[in-house]
Amino acid sequence: MQNYKYEQERELSAYPKEYTLDMALANDNIVEYGVVPYNSKRMQLFMYNYTNKIPDKVVIVDYGIDGYPTIRILQNFGDIIIYTQRYFINETPNYCTFYGKHMIEKYRKNGNKLIRDYNLVTFDNKEITTFNELLF
């Protein structure tokens, strides 16, 4: 498992700090930018592949209000799911990795909006939200 973690960290370190929205869209990444996400159908395909035990990997880019984007890799190997994210504190990149046994979808309301959360269930049964999608 450690090898996968280091592979993901190495891949994430190759992304520039100022990874623009245009770059993310050109690379077919899933993007959280403002209220409406981009390429959310790619996450739905990931879940389909997960359900059918087909290995898959997605890159999710989250653009906050300020600072550098948080870039995440969610990878399903069939028997394990690894989720690694790169975020910045000041100018220093930091990495955090979670290992899971399965993915679940949950729905919640925020005012009059319906949101679908895609959560990784870790080996110690904690739920980590990997992506959320505004449905309406």
Short mmCIF file of C-alpha atoms in Angstrom, two decimals, residues 31-38 113 115 132-136:
data_model
loop_
_atom_site.label_atom_id
_atom_site.label_comp_id
_atom_site.label_asym_id
_atom_site.label_seq_id
_atom_site.Cartn_x
_atom_site.Cartn_y
_atom_site.Cartn_z
CA VAL A 31 -13.54 20.13 -10.64
CA GLU A 32 -15.10 21.79 -7.61
CA TYR A 33 -15.24 25.48 -8.48
CA GLY A 34 -17.96 27.55 -6.93
CA VAL A 35 -21.40 26.00 -6.61
CA VAL A 36 -21.63 23.78 -9.69
CA PRO A 37 -18.96 21.11 -10.27
CA TYR A 38 -17.45 20.31 -13.66
CA LYS A 113 -30.49 22.30 -2.46
CA ILE A 115 -26.26 17.45 -2.57
CA ASN A 132 -19.81 16.44 -3.48
CA GLU A 133 -22.16 17.30 -6.27
CA LEU A 134 -24.98 19.81 -6.28
CA LEU A 135 -27.96 18.07 -7.88
CA PHE A 136 -30.44 20.99 -7.76
#
